[in-house]
Amino acid sequence: MPIVDSTGAEGASADETLSATVVGASGFAGGELLRILSGHPNFDLAGATSREYAGKSVGSVHPNLRGTDLRFSDPADLDSVDVLFAATPHGVSMAQIDAFYEAADTVVDLSADFRLNTAEQYEEWYDGHDAPEYLDEAVYALPELHREELPGADLVAAGGCNATATILGLHPLFEAGILDGDGSEQIVADVKVGSSEGGATSSEAGSHAERSGVVRPYAPTGHRHEAEIEQELGAEVSFSAHAVDMVRGAAATCHVFPSSPVSKGDLWSAFRGAYDEEPFVRLQSGGSGVYRYPEPKAVAGTNYAEVGFELDPGNERVVVFSAIDNLVKGTAGQAVHAANLALGLEETAGLDFQGLHPVGSP
Amino acid sequence: MPIVDSTGAEGASADETLSATVVGASGFAGGELLRILSGHPNFDLAGATSREYAGKSVGSVHPNLRGTDLRFSDPADLDSVDVLFAATPHGVSMAQIDAFYEAADTVVDLSADFRLNTAEQYEEWYDGHDAPEYLDEAVYALPELHREELPGADLVAAGGCNATATILGLHPLFEAGILDGDGSEQIVADVKVGSSEGGATSSEAGSHAERSGVVRPYAPTGHRHEAEIEQELGAEVSFSAHAVDMVRGAAATCHVFPSSPVSKGDLWSAFRGAYDEEPFVRLQSGGSGVYRYPEPKAVAGTNYAEVGFELDPGNERVVVFSAIDNLVKGTAGQAVHAANLALGLEETAGLDFQGLHPVGSP
Amino acid sequence: MPIVDSTGAEGASADETLSATVVGASGFAGGELLRILSGHPNFDLAGATSREYAGKSVGSVHPNLRGTDLRFSDPADLDSVDVLFAATPHGVSMAQIDAFYEAADTVVDLSADFRLNTAEQYEEWYDGHDAPEYLDEAVYALPELHREELPGADLVAAGGCNATATILGLHPLFEAGILDGDGSEQIVADVKVGSSEGGATSSEAGSHAERSGVVRPYAPTGHRHEAEIEQELGAEVSFSAHAVDMVRGAAATCHVFPSSPVSKGDLWSAFRGAYDEEPFVRLQSGGSGVYRYPEPKAVAGTNYAEVGFELDPGNERVVVFSAIDNLVKGTAGQAVHAANLALGLEETAGLDFQGLHPVGSP
Amino acid sequence: MPIVDSTGAEGASADETLSATVVGASGFAGGELLRILSGHPNFDLAGATSREYAGKSVGSVHPNLRGTDLRFSDPADLDSVDVLFAATPHGVSMAQIDAFYEAADTVVDLSADFRLNTAEQYEEWYDGHDAPEYLDEAVYALPELHREELPGADLVAAGGCNATATILGLHPLFEAGILDGDGSEQIVADVKVGSSEGGATSSEAGSHAERSGVVRPYAPTGHRHEAEIEQELGAEVSFSAHAVDMVRGAAATCHVFPSSPVSKGDLWSAFRGAYDEEPFVRLQSGGSGVYRYPEPKAVAGTNYAEVGFELDPGNERVVVFSAIDNLVKGTAGQAVHAANLALGLEETAGLDFQGLHPVGSP
């Protein structure tokens, strides 16, 4: 799918400069926001907050940013900016949302705090919600599903990384009517994720000695990302996640059993129809060479998602593959992509890194 | 499940010594056979053949065996022994089976050549079979399913590693009638395997630069191990394999949807009933600590399989986990375990290594 | 060291576009050239040759370049371009140099063929030289040592990756007179490198199973990169390389024993004096946080080198650390950096990627 | 070097059973002691203490030991045993030594508390010593250097893992007079170690995301293991350690410059003379195949050390390689080996695991 630059969005123009602050900038997602925004043609990075590292240079935490002069500031001192990106742990944004709006016209939240549409969902999947009055105006950030709602949005909520991978893989099947979400079809999402998903805090399970070389089931049932997957797709998905030995990346393998038989041609049509115009989705399904299906390595460091599929004729199963960098397309890149659309900037601005080959466990 | 030593099998006694040859000893499976047999109280390692390395010390290929004096010999010169272990590529054993029997009374084959029961299966899944007259007498090596048939067997066929992991995970559900194999239930096996499965030959896809940090679908449909899984379980299984970044290990996550609701108690009963007396199966399902579910790391280097499960109440899904070392429980250890039973030796002889903690990607 | 853009070089201007071909574009270094040049503001990628993959898309080999339309062409059909980058195995460029010059005014060679100054060196360290008449005009690409000679150069020879790491670490000590190269001082370079250094060809030693988790000495003495290290530094260096488990990266730890005592202040002065104006060298020596000294992870994917040092007062040893991405600063990035200077372009053009955090074994 | 079983040591006989307790059994070294002792023919594991996990099964912490019934007990309740192994953090053993002796006749300490010979050394390198009166009777555990002193020893102090690797590599050169330790020769030890050296506690630097794929200098000068290296070798060694991406293993590359020229024959004589009778040292120096020099992978999980060397004729440098498993030969295996000798048991008892091939980052 060729990169198609957006044309003529309303709002900001391509050469406008907007000021931005990253709240919670010392974590992995915050660091990626700093990296992307500092190379973005339309953003001027005005602040990067961190309670723990206030006063220190961002390069002391994020070694790739050693060349910049930026220092962490205290989150209590938020300057007025055009856009505030919040990369804080779950619960902070819903508590701080009024302060965020006081500081900025547009808020882009990378936590789970505004992803779900209703207070009831937060009661069911989380510990309730402190600011349910904002849920209506929040737009789920994935442009491949919410392109129409993003322009002009004041509150954008980036999706979860596992959810993003799963949704992008299954979305074309629902769009094309191959799955109908009526509950009669079994839909399994078996997801493999890297260690950066756990964030920058240390734990025994996340130590190098214990986590190297793992295939480790975690939250095999009841994972909170199920809530947003089902919200976005309109169907229940049987979701299980596994930790594997990579740092960045999320790969979803979805095994689905449509009610009616499908052909490979149906599948090609479904995926092409869904993503042909999307600048950050690549369809990779079979072929020759080493990388025949979507792999996290092929998109590491980039805002691309790769999707692909295979048809198992014997048992009428469709196997769908989806791969993203959990910190970029799954978090910070998705947030900037959505912000570009919300603010009327060039859609792909700041997100032009193509990735590396070869790359280890990026 | 406590280790229960077998008692009083017919045939050899616990202090008997049998001579053994490993054919195809320079590969990964062959090397593991050499390691296990050289520490086995009842086997005297009489030969180790390798066309490529004939005349060289086994330690020049397998660095862990540098302390031994054994040298590779030419496979054309097979001395008479009690037991011949064949760790050759697919197709060799079926072509050489008469020569193998000339050299030994008991043949234990680690390739796919005698795993399937009928010539028809070989027509469907492989390229046919050269010696179909031996298929009837071959016993599939997995003691957890074929304990009764192994004693006295002349031809033992070790199962495939992915198949072993999948079969051990699902077997209790069929035994207990939770699954009935009538085709109405969706059974997905999503398997993750290490690089040693590819064997000791080099390839671009298997190079360190390309394979490090991967989550790579391969044979997402139509994998040949499906044939033996379905043979052993009596039901069709939707199987997909993924390469992940470990050297040893195979982990199967099976997502199954029984026709009737099951409780956690039903599942505990099923797994305990199937494996309580099995010396090499450990049930690991939940609890505290880092290793809550089966993981390849917990069994690396050993002949243990770990199995466990979780119940997803919302969608009536059972998630089954199974983990083995693909080269031990999945290949060479399984072969020795079956040989012990076939020959009336102590069941666990030679297989007492408990594994290491911590361990990387073993 | 702040990024200082070059000013007013002769030749091309910053908005000029030059055509470029990459010969040998299917290898790892060639792929990196394609990536960097396709994002470079002054280059138009006119060709990418590969004998093996002629006719195929570059994305079929380099998955990060799947979005581009470029296809590999036959190296026998070289179109005329402004600049030809050769990323071919040792020996090809010296045999093809006339053809290269026929196709292009400027040749940038990434092999070892033009790194050494004299035919005698090639007799001693390689198998002689086919085109010694070109050795005089070739400029060793490292801008930190050859900034003055690069503008206008017709033939640029990128240094070896191990040599680059070693040279950048030790150069300040020679510049400042802390080492004098008279042979009385012991200088040890203990280098650790990733698997991408071996290139895109497969081998048993380079397979994932055999190379994962290694600390493997190779060429512990007599490594060919010693030749260029000694040429560039004017002193003999005791060099040993080790393979370690990363894909990209080269890290040199140099242990040196100056004839006269030095202080930490002397060392700071030496390193600052050498690199304060260099846009792609960062001095990282001590401090707090996880990344206190140079590490390949901190520069992975980028054209940066990190250098640092420690003083061992007890034994008057200086320990120097140096870290690069072997495929960027150690190969393709160095080549583009040098080409920018040779052609009068903005020095840092095309090389603005800042790297990622966190990153596995990139 | 063939495995030579010790014959006729005084004290215990080969079929005697001694009771043993492991104090500090929840850490990595403690877990390895539990593993080795539970398979040892002469030890009966009477206790395993852990303040944090008292009452829990040892398998809940060490998944490889899930098959055993042993539970952690409180360290305050030490039963009387024949031998007490202490695997506690630095400082605990010197504080508890009287209690240890009350509980056991023989104490084997795996911490640094009794490695050095004098209180002065502890003043210089640590924070002094609480029980200096025991230093005289403590024997440094390395049998290759202290075979004569171990029989009958009451207090055995296992060496540090980095020190063990370095000492075993350099010892033959001092024994043979190739190095004389008079301070005129430069001796550099550049060591690479795995993440298990950091123990079972979590830290940001040791998290999987930050530690994967590293080449990270730590304690580049002034490492405490220098103290024991210099004590055991009688010469100053310039020591630097690097974290690399493996879980188990320590590899020392020593670069030494003898005062007088040496030949390869001299080196072979020195190494053979030092280790020909040693059951746990293998000389591996050159040859063909993948594993030509010592590598941690070749000895992972075992009590073997591999040593080897290369001669750099140009600069009269000897490069010595040494590789061990830091948790076995570098800690728990060394302790059991020394205990076997101290107690008059079969020297190699309990230490017969040969290691695996292939193995990742074990």
PDB file of C-alpha atoms in Angstrom, chain A residues 25 27-37 62 64-65 248 301 325 327-328 332-333 336, chain C residues 355-358:
ATOM      1  CA  ALA A  25       8.282  11.598  29.523  1.00  0.00           C
ATOM      2  CA  GLY A  27       8.870   6.081  30.469  1.00  0.00           C
ATOM      3  CA  PHE A  28       9.277   4.124  27.276  1.00  0.00           C
ATOM      4  CA  ALA A  29       6.211   5.611  25.570  1.00  0.00           C
ATOM      5  CA  GLY A  30       7.169   9.081  26.712  1.00  0.00           C
ATOM      6  CA  GLY A  31      10.657   8.630  25.334  1.00  0.00           C
ATOM      7  CA  GLU A  32       9.276   7.604  21.987  1.00  0.00           C
ATOM      8  CA  LEU A  33       7.051  10.680  21.953  1.00  0.00           C
ATOM      9  CA  LEU A  34      10.110  12.844  22.613  1.00  0.00           C
ATOM     10  CA  ARG A  35      11.980  11.159  19.794  1.00  0.00           C
ATOM     11  CA  ILE A  36       9.169  11.491  17.282  1.00  0.00           C
ATOM     12  CA  LEU A  37       8.137  15.018  18.224  1.00  0.00           C
ATOM     13  CA  HIS A  62      16.870   7.993  27.022  1.00  0.00           C
ATOM     14  CA  ASN A  64      19.263   8.024  22.072  1.00  0.00           C
ATOM     15  CA  LEU A  65      18.339  11.605  22.974  1.00  0.00           C
ATOM     16  CA  ARG A 248       9.803  -4.166  20.902  1.00  0.00           C
ATOM     17  CA  GLY A 301      10.965   1.423  15.130  1.00  0.00           C
ATOM     18  CA  ASP A 325       6.112  -2.021  17.038  1.00  0.00           C
ATOM     19  CA  LEU A 327       5.851   1.511  21.240  1.00  0.00           C
ATOM     20  CA  VAL A 328       5.283   3.183  17.863  1.00  0.00           C
ATOM     21  CA  ALA A 332       3.514   6.840  20.516  1.00  0.00           C
ATOM     22  CA  GLY A 333       3.431   6.709  16.716  1.00  0.00           C
ATOM     23  CA  VAL A 336       1.246  11.342  16.722  1.00  0.00           C
TER      24      VAL A 336
ATOM     25  CA  GLY C 355      17.989   5.851  17.411  1.00  0.00           C
ATOM     26  CA  LEU C 356      15.502   4.151  19.679  1.00  0.00           C
ATOM     27  CA  HIS C 357      15.061   3.592  23.386  1.00  0.00           C
ATOM     28  CA  PRO C 358      14.587   0.946  24.539  1.00  0.00           C
TER      29      PRO C 358
END
